[in-house]
Amino acid sequence: MKNLIILSVCFGLTFFLFINMVFADTCADAYANDRTAIMELQSRYLFALDFRDAETYASTFTEDGALHWARGEIKGRKAIYDFIASGIYNPAGSAEKGKWPAASRHFVTNQIIKVDGNTARSFSYWFEATNNTADRKTMVLGLFGHYEDELVKIDGQWYFKKRAIYNEGLEGRHKAGEENPAR
Amino acid sequence: MKNLIILSVCFGLTFFLFINMVFADTCADAYANDRTAIMELQSRYLFALDFRDAETYASTFTEDGALHWARGEIKGRKAIYDFIASGIYNPAGSAEKGKWPAASRHFVTNQIIKVDGNTARSFSYWFEATNNTADRKTMVLGLFGHYEDELVKIDGQWYFKKRAIYNEGLEGRHKAGEENPAR
Amino acid sequence: MKNLIILSVCFGLTFFLFINMVFADTCADAYANDRTAIMELQSRYLFALDFRDAETYASTFTEDGALHWARGEIKGRKAIYDFIASGIYNPAGSAEKGKWPAASRHFVTNQIIKVDGNTARSFSYWFEATNNTADRKTMVLGLFGHYEDELVKIDGQWYFKKRAIYNEGLEGRHKAGEENPAR
C-alpha cells in the first residue's frame, strides 16, 4: 500500500514534468543565453574603451587574446592592458580652458553571433560619436566600420580570442565593395 | 504486474527527463530572460519619448519612479506623465509651411545589465539623430551620452525605479574623463 | 526488493527534477529565444543589404514576403533577390581614382518585439552612416527612420512576411508627428 502511494506520487510528478517540458520548448535552446552573454561582453568592452578603464578592457580578452586594429596587432592580455593604460589611445583630447574634456563614444549594433559549443564567431557594426569640437556642444559622427570576433567560453564566461576592427574611414582597414563577411 | 509496468514507464520518463536536463544547461539561467525584458523596456521608453506618447512613457517607471535629466529630477509616475504630456519636451519643432514636422530619434545600444533577483542596474549608451533642419532632408547627429538605470521587477514586469540621463553636450551632465560607471 | 530500489531511485530523481524546475523559473519563457532570433534576423538583413549579398538578403523573407520601401512595394523572394542583385540599390557609389569605394552602413536598435506563437510584430529604429564623401575619410549621418515588421516562424526559423521602411528624410515615408506605432 505504501509502495503504491509513493508510486502514484512519483508517476504524477513525472507526468507533470514531462508535459511541462514538451510544451515549454526552451530548455534545449542555449543559444539565447550565449548570444546575450556575448552582447554583454561587447558592451563591457566599449564602456571600458571609452572611459579608458584598462583593467576591464583587458579582462574581455583571453590570456593570449589578440586585438587587430588600425595600426597593427596587439597580442596577449598584458599587452592589451598596457595599450589602454599608456594613454596612446585618447581620441577625445584633454579639456581646454573653461571647457570640459571631450568624449568619444563607440556604439555597437547589428550582432550576428554564430555559436558552436564553447566557441563562437561574431560580426557586428560600430560607429563613433564625438564632441571633440571647439564648444564641446557640437557633436559629430566620427568613424564607423565593423567587428569580426572569435570568441571562446571558459568556465561559463565568454572572452575575445581575437577581435578585428575594420574601419571604413581608414585606408587598408575598409571592407567596402567586398563580400558579406557574416554570410 | 500492473505496478511493474507503471514503474517501468515512470522510470523511463524520469531517466529521459534527467538526461535532458543535464545536457540542456539552460534551465537554471534566468539572466537572458531578464536582460531581454529590460532591453525591451528601454526600447518602449524611447518609442514613447520620440513619438510623445506620455502614457506609455510614464508606464515604464514605477509609481514612485524618478527621472534625472538635464534640467533636474522628476519624481513619480504622474509627474513624469505630465512632463511629456505638457509638450515642454519637443526638440523636433512643428512643421513649417510646405514641410513635414521634424523628427528627433533617440537610439540606445551597449547595454550592460546587472541583475540581482528582482532588482537590476543597467548602463547603456544613447545618441540622438534629428532632421530639424531647413529642408527636413538633411540629417545630423544631435546629442549623445549614457543612461544609468535602477530597475525593479514587480509581478514579473521590469520598471525604471530611477533613470539618470548623462549628456556629453551639456555642462554639468557630462562624464568625460571620469571613471567607468559600469565597472 | 528490486522494485523498491528502482522505486526509490525513481522517486529521488523525480523529486530532484521537480525542485529544480520550480526554482528555475525560465523553462516556460520562450520569449527570450524568439526575440533573440528576430534580432539576429534583422542583423543578417543589414549585413546582406550593405554588402549587397542578394541571396542572404532575399533569404530573410518568406517566399511571398513583401518589402515596402521608399519607391514602392517589392513582393516575393525572387523579386526581392532581383532588386538587390540588379545593383539599383547602391547608395555608396563606386570607387574613384585613387580612392576606395564608399560604404553605406545601416544600424538597427530599439527593438520592440511582440511575439504571438509563430507570428510576431517588430518595431525598431534604423539610421545610416556613410563615407560617400570626397576623401572617404569624412563620415556623416545619412538617413534615419524606423521599421515595422510582420514576422512568421516556419520550421523554427523566423522570416519577414512584410518589412515596411519609414524614413524621416523622405516626403511620404516619414512618421514625425504621428502616433506611437509600437504602442
PDB file of C-alpha atoms in Angstrom, chain A residues 57 61-84 86 88-89 161-163:
ATOM      1  CA  TYR A  57      39.161  46.328 -21.223  1.00  0.00           C
ATOM      2  CA  PHE A  61      40.211  39.074 -23.816  1.00  0.00           C
ATOM      3  CA  THR A  62      41.635  35.616 -23.165  1.00  0.00           C
ATOM      4  CA  GLU A  63      45.169  35.477 -21.723  1.00  0.00           C
ATOM      5  CA  ASP A  64      46.507  35.017 -25.269  1.00  0.00           C
ATOM      6  CA  GLY A  65      43.830  37.172 -26.904  1.00  0.00           C
ATOM      7  CA  ALA A  66      44.652  39.365 -29.896  1.00  0.00           C
ATOM      8  CA  LEU A  67      43.395  42.809 -30.927  1.00  0.00           C
ATOM      9  CA  HIS A  68      43.720  43.700 -34.602  1.00  0.00           C
ATOM     10  CA  TRP A  69      43.192  47.408 -35.085  1.00  0.00           C
ATOM     11  CA  ALA A  70      44.171  50.246 -37.401  1.00  0.00           C
ATOM     12  CA  ARG A  71      47.860  50.249 -36.521  1.00  0.00           C
ATOM     13  CA  GLY A  72      48.536  46.526 -36.174  1.00  0.00           C
ATOM     14  CA  GLU A  73      48.102  43.619 -33.808  1.00  0.00           C
ATOM     15  CA  ILE A  74      48.363  43.634 -30.023  1.00  0.00           C
ATOM     16  CA  LYS A  75      48.785  40.179 -28.554  1.00  0.00           C
ATOM     17  CA  GLY A  76      48.108  38.956 -25.010  1.00  0.00           C
ATOM     18  CA  ARG A  77      46.051  40.382 -22.158  1.00  0.00           C
ATOM     19  CA  LYS A  78      49.058  42.119 -20.625  1.00  0.00           C
ATOM     20  CA  ALA A  79      49.984  43.957 -23.828  1.00  0.00           C
ATOM     21  CA  ILE A  80      46.350  44.898 -24.351  1.00  0.00           C
ATOM     22  CA  TYR A  81      46.205  46.297 -20.823  1.00  0.00           C
ATOM     23  CA  ASP A  82      49.349  48.353 -21.418  1.00  0.00           C
ATOM     24  CA  PHE A  83      47.916  49.641 -24.707  1.00  0.00           C
ATOM     25  CA  ILE A  84      44.951  51.279 -22.972  1.00  0.00           C
ATOM     26  CA  SER A  86      49.524  54.011 -21.691  1.00  0.00           C
ATOM     27  CA  ILE A  88      48.164  56.260 -26.507  1.00  0.00           C
ATOM     28  CA  TYR A  89      44.558  55.787 -27.423  1.00  0.00           C
ATOM     29  CA  LYS A 161      40.182  35.295 -28.526  1.00  0.00           C
ATOM     30  CA  LYS A 162      40.578  37.655 -31.454  1.00  0.00           C
ATOM     31  CA  ARG A 163      38.879  40.945 -32.201  1.00  0.00           C
TER      32      ARG A 163
END
